PDB file of C-alpha atoms in Angstrom:
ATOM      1  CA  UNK A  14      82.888   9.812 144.756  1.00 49.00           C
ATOM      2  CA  UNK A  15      82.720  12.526 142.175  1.00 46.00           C
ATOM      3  CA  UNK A  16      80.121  12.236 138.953  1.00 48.00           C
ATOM      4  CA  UNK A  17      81.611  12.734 135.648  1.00 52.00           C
ATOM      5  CA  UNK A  18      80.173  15.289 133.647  1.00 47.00           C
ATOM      6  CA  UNK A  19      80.267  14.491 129.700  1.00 47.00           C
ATOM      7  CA  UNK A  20      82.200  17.328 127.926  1.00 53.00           C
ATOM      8  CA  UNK A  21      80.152  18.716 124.934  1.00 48.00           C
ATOM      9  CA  UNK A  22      81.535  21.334 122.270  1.00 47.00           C
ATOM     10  CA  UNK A  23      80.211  24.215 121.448  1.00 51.00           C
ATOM     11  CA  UNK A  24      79.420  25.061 118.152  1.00 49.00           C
ATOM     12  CA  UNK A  25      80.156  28.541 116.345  1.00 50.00           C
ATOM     13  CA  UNK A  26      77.268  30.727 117.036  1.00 51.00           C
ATOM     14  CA  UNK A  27      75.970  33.332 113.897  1.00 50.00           C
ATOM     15  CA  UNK A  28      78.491  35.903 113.348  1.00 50.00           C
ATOM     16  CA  UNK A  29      81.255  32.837 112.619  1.00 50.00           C
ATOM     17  CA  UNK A  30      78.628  30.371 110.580  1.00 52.00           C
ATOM     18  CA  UNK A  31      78.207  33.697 108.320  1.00 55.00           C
ATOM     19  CA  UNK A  32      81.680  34.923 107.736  1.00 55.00           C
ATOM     20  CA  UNK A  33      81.995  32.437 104.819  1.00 57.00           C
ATOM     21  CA  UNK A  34      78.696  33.214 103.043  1.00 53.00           C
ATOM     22  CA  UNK A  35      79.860  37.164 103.732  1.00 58.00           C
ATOM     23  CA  UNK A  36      82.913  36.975 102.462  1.00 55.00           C
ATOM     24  CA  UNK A  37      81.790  34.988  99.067  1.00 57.00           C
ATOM     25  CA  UNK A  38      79.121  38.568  98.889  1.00 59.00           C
ATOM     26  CA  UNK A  39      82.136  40.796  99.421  1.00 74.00           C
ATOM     27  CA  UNK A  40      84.272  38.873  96.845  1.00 72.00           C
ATOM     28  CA  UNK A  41      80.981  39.375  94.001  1.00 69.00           C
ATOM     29  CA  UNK A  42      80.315  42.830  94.378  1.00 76.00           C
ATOM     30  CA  UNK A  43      85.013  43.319  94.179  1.00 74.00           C
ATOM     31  CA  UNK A  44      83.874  41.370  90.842  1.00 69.00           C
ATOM     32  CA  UNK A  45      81.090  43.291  89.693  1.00 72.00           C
ATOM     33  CA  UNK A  46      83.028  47.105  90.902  1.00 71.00           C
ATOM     34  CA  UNK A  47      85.778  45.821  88.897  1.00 66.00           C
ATOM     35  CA  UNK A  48      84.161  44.791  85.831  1.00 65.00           C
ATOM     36  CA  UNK A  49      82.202  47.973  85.947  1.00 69.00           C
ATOM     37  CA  UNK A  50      85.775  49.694  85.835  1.00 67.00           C
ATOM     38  CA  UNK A  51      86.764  47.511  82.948  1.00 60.00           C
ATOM     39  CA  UNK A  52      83.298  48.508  80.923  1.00 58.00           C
ATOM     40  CA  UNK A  53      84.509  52.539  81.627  1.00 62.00           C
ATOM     41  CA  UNK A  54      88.086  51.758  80.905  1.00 60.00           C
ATOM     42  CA  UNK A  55      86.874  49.912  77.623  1.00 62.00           C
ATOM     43  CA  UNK A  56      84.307  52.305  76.249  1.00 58.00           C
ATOM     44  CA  UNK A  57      86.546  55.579  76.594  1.00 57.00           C
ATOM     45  CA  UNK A  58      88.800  53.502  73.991  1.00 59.00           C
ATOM     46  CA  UNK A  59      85.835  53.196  70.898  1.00 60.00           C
ATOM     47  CA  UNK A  60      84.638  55.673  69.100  1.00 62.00           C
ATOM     48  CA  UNK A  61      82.015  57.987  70.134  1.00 61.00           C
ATOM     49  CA  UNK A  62      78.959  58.651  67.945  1.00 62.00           C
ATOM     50  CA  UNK A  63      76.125  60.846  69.056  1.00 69.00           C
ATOM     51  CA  UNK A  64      73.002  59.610  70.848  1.00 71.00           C
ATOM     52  CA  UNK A  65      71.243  61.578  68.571  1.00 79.00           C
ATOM     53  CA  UNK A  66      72.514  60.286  65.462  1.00 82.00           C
ATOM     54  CA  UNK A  67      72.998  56.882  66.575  1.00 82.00           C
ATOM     55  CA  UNK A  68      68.717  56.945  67.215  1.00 87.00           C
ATOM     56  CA  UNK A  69      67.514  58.151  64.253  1.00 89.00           C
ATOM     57  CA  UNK A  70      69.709  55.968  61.867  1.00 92.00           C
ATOM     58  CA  UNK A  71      68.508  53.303  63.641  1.00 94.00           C
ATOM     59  CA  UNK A  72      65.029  54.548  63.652  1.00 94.00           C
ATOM     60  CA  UNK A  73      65.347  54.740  59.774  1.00 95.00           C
ATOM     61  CA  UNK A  74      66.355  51.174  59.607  1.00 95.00           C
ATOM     62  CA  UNK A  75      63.391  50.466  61.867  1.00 96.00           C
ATOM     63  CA  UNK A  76      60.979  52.056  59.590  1.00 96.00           C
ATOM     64  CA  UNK A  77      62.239  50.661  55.866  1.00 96.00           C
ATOM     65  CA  UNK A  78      61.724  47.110  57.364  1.00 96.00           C
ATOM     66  CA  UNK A  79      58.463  47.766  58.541  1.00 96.00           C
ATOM     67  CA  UNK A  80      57.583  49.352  54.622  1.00 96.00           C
ATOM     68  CA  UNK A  81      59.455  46.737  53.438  1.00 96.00           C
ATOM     69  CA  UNK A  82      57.736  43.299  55.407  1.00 95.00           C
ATOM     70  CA  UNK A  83      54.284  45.478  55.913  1.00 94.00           C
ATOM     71  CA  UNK A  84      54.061  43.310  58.819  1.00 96.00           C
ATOM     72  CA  UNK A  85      55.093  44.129  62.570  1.00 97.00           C
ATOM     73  CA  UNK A  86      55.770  40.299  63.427  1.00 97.00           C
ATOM     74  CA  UNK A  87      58.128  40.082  60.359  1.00 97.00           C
ATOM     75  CA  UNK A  88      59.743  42.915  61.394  1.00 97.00           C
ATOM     76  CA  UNK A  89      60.535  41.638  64.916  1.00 97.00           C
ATOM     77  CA  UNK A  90      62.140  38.561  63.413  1.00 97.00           C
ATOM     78  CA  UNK A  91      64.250  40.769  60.983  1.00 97.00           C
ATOM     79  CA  UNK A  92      65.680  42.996  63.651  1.00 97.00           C
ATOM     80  CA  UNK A  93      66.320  40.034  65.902  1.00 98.00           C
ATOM     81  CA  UNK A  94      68.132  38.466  62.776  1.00 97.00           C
ATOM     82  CA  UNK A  95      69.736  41.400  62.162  1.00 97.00           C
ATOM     83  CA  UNK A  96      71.650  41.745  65.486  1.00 96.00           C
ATOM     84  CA  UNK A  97      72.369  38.421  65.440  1.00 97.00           C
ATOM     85  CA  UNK A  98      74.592  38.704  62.456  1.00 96.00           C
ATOM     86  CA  UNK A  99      76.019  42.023  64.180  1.00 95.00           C
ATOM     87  CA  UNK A 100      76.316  39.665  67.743  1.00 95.00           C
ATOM     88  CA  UNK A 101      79.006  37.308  66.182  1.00 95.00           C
ATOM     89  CA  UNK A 102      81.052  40.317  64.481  1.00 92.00           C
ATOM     90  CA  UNK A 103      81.204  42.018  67.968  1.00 90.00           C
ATOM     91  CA  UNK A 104      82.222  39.594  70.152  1.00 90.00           C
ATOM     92  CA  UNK A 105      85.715  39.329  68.963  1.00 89.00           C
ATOM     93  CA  UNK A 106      86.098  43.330  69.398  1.00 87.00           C
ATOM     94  CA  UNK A 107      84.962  42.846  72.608  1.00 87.00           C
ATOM     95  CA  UNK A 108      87.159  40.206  73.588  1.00 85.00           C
ATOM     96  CA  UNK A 109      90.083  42.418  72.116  1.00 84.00           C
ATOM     97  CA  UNK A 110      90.003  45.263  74.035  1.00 83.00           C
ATOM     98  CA  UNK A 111      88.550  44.359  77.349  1.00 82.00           C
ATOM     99  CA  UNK A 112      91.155  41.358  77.651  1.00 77.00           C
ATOM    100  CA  UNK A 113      88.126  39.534  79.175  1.00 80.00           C
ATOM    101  CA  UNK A 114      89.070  36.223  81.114  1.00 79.00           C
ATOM    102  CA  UNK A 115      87.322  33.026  80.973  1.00 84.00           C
ATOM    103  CA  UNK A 116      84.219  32.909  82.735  1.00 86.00           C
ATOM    104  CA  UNK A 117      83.313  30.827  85.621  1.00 88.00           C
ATOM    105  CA  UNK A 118      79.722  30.501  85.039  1.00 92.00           C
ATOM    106  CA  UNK A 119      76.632  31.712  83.384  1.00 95.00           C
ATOM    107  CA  UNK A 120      76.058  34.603  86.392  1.00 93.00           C
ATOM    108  CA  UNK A 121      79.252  35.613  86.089  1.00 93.00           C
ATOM    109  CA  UNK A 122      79.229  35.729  82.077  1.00 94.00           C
ATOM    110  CA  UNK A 123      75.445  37.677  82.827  1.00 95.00           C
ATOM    111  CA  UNK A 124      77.591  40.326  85.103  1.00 93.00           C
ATOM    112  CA  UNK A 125      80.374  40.867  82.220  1.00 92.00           C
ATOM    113  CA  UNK A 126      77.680  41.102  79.389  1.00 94.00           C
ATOM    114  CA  UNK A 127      76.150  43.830  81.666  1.00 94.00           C
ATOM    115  CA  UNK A 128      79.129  45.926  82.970  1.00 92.00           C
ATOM    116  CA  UNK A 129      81.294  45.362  80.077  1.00 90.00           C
ATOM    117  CA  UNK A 130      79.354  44.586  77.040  1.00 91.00           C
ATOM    118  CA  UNK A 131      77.035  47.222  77.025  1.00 93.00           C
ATOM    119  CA  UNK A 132      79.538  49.654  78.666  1.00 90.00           C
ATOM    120  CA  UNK A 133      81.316  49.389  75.351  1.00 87.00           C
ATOM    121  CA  UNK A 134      78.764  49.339  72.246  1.00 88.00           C
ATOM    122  CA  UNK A 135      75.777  51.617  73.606  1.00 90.00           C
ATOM    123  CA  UNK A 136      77.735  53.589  76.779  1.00 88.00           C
ATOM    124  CA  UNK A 137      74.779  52.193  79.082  1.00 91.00           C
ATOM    125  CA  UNK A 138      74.766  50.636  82.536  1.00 89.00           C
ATOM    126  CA  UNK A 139      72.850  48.078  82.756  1.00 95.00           C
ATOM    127  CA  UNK A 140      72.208  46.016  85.643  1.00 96.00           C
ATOM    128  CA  UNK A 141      71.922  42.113  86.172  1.00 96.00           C
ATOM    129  CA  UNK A 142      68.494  40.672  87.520  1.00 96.00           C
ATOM    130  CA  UNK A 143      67.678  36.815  88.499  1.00 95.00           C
ATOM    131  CA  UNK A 144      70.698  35.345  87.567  1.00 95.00           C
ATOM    132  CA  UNK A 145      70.846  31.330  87.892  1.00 95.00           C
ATOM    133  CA  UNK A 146      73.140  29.027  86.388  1.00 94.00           C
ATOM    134  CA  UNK A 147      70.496  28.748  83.388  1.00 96.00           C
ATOM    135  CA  UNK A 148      69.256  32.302  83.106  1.00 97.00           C
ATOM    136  CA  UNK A 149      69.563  35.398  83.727  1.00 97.00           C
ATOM    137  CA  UNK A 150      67.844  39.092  82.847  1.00 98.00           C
ATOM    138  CA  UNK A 151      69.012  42.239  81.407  1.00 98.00           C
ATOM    139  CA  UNK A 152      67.552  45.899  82.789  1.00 98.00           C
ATOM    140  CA  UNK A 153      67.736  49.016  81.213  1.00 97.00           C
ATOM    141  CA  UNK A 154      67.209  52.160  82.743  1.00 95.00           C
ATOM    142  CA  UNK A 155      68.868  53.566  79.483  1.00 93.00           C
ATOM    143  CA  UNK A 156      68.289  52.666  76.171  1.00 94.00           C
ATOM    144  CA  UNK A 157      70.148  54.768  73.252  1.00 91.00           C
ATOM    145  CA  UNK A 158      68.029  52.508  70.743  1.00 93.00           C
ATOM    146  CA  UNK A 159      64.617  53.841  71.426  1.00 92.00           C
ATOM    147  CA  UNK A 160      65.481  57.674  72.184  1.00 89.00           C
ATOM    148  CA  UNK A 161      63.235  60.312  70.469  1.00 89.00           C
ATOM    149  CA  UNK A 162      61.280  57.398  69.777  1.00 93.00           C
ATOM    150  CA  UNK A 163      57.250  57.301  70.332  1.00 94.00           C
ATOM    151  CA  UNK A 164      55.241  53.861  68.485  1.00 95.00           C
ATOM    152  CA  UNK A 165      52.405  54.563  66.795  1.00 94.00           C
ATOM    153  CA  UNK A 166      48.518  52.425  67.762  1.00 94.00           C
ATOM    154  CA  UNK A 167      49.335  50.187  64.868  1.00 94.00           C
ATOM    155  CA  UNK A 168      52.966  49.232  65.833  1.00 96.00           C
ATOM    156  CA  UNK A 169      52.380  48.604  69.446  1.00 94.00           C
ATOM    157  CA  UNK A 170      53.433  44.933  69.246  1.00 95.00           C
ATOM    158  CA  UNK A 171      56.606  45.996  67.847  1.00 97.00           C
ATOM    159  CA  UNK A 172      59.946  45.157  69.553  1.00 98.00           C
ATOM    160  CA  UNK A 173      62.146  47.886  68.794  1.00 97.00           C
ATOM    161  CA  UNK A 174      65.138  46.712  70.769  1.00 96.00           C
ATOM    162  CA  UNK A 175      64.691  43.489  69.660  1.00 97.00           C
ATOM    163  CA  UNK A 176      67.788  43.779  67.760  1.00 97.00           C
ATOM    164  CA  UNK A 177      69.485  43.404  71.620  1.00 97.00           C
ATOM    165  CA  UNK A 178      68.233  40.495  71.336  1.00 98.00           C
ATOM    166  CA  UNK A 179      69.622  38.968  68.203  1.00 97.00           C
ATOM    167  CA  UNK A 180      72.924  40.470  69.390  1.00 97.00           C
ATOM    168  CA  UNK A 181      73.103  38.556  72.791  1.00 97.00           C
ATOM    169  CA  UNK A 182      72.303  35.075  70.919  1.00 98.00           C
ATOM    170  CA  UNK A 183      75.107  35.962  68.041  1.00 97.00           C
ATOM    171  CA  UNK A 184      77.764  37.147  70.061  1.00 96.00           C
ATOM    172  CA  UNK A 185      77.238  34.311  72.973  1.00 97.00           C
ATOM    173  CA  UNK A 186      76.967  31.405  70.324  1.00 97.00           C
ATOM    174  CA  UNK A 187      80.684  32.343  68.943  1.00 95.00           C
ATOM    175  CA  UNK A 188      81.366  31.778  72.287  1.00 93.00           C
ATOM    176  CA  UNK A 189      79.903  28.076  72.920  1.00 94.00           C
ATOM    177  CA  UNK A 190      77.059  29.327  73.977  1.00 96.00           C
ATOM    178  CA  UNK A 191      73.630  28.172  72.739  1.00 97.00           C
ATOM    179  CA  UNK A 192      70.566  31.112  74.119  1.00 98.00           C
ATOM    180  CA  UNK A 193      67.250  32.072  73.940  1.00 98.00           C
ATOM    181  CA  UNK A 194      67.000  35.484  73.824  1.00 98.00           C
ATOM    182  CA  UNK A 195      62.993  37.358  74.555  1.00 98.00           C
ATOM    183  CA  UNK A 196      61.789  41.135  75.327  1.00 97.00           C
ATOM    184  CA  UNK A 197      59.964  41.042  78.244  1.00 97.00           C
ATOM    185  CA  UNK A 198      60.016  44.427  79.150  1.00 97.00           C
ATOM    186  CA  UNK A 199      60.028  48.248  76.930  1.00 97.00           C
ATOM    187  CA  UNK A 200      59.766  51.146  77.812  1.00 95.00           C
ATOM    188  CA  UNK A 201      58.187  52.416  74.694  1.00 96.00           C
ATOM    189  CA  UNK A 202      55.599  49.797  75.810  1.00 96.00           C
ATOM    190  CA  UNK A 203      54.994  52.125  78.851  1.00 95.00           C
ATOM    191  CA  UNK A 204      57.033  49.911  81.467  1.00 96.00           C
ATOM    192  CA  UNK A 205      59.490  51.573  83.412  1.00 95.00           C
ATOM    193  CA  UNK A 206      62.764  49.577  82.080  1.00 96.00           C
ATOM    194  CA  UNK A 207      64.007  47.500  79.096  1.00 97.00           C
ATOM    195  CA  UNK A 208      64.091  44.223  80.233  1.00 98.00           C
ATOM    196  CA  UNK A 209      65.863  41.653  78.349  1.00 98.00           C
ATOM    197  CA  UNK A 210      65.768  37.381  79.318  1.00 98.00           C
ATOM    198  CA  UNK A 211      68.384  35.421  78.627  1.00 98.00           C
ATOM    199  CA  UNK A 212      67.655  31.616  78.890  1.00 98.00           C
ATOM    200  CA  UNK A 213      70.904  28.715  78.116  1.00 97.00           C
ATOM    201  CA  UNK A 214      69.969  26.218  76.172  1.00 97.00           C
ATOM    202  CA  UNK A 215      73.063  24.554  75.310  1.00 95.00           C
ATOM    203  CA  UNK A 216      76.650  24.532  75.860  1.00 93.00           C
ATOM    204  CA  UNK A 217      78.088  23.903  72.206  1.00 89.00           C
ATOM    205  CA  UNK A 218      81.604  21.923  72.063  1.00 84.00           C
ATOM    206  CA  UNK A 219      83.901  23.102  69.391  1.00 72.00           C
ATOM    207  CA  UNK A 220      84.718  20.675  66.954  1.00 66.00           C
ATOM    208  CA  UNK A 221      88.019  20.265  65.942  1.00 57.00           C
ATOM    209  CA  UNK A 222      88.945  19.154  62.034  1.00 58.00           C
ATOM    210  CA  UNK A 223      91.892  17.436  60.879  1.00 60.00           C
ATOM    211  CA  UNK A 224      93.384  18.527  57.866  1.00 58.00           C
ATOM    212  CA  UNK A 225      95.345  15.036  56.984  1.00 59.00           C
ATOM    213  CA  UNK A 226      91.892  13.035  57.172  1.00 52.00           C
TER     214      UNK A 226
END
């Protein structure tokens, strides 16, 4: 008599249980090459001011709030104000001429911010850090805003680029978007980067109004 040996099945051994999580790697970084080639193709269509320039008019603004609030706190929340209201305005250039599509999620929206975004308005790369499907941070190597700038003792608490900020929350909101926007990082703090957190709060719904009620 013979003895029957049960039959087993082999599973897939590494290189096959990786190809999927591989391929979905591959597939982000296509993403993030081509939205960095959107952000080049995008900016070369604005118009071009000069570091320099753009800097100290900015530094002026900078300085009139702080004569005009005498207070380095109520200066933050001015600039952050400030490019909020400049946030809202830009998003629909920036929807214009990069022909952006929908986003799939809160990374990806991080990664077009990032490559695109800041491509455009300050000719900057800028590089996408912790992303999650509730947060995400900003970090720049680059920063036009705070070139030829040094803070003095008395305005070290000052967040110079927190008009970033303000801009992130303004231009995100007009697009159902509800964020929290913070300065972690400067580097006219001494640190080695600007680094920017962006926290979701809430996806808004967009009312619609009927005009026969």
């Amino acid at each position: 008599s013979s003895t029957r040996v049960p039959r087993t099945t082999r599973r897939p051994q590494g290189p096959l249980r990786g190809t999927k999580i591989t391929h979905m790697a591959s597939e982000a970084e296509r993403k993030k090459v081509a939205l960095r080639r959107l952000g080049d193709a995008t900016f070369s269509k604005v118009d071009k001011v000069s570091a320099e320039l753009f800097s100290l008019t900015y530094g002026a603004v900078v300085t009139q709030l702080l004569k005009d609030y005498e207070d380095v706190a109520a200066a933050n929340v001015q600039l952050e104000k400030m490019g909020y209201n400049m946030g809202v305005r830009m998003v629909d250039e920036l929807l214009a001429k990069a022909s952006l599509a929908q986003c799939a999620s809160f990374s990806e929206t991080a990664e077009v911010v990032a490559k695109v975004g800041f491509k455009m308005f300050l000719g900057v790369n800028v590089e996408v850090a912790a992303a999650t499907s509730s947060e995400f941070r900003l970090l720049l190597s680059e920063n036009p805003l705070a070139e030829f700038v040094e803070l003095p003792e008395e305005c070290s608490k000052l967040e110079y680029s927190g008009l970033l900020c303000g801009v992130l929350r303004g231009a995100l909101e007009m697009v159902q978007m509800r964020v929290e926007c913070s300065l972690l990082r400067d580097t006219l703090w001494g640190d080695e980067v600007t680094e920017i957190r962006v926290l979701l709060k809430e996806r808004l719904v967009e009312e619609f109004v009927d005009d026969d009620e």
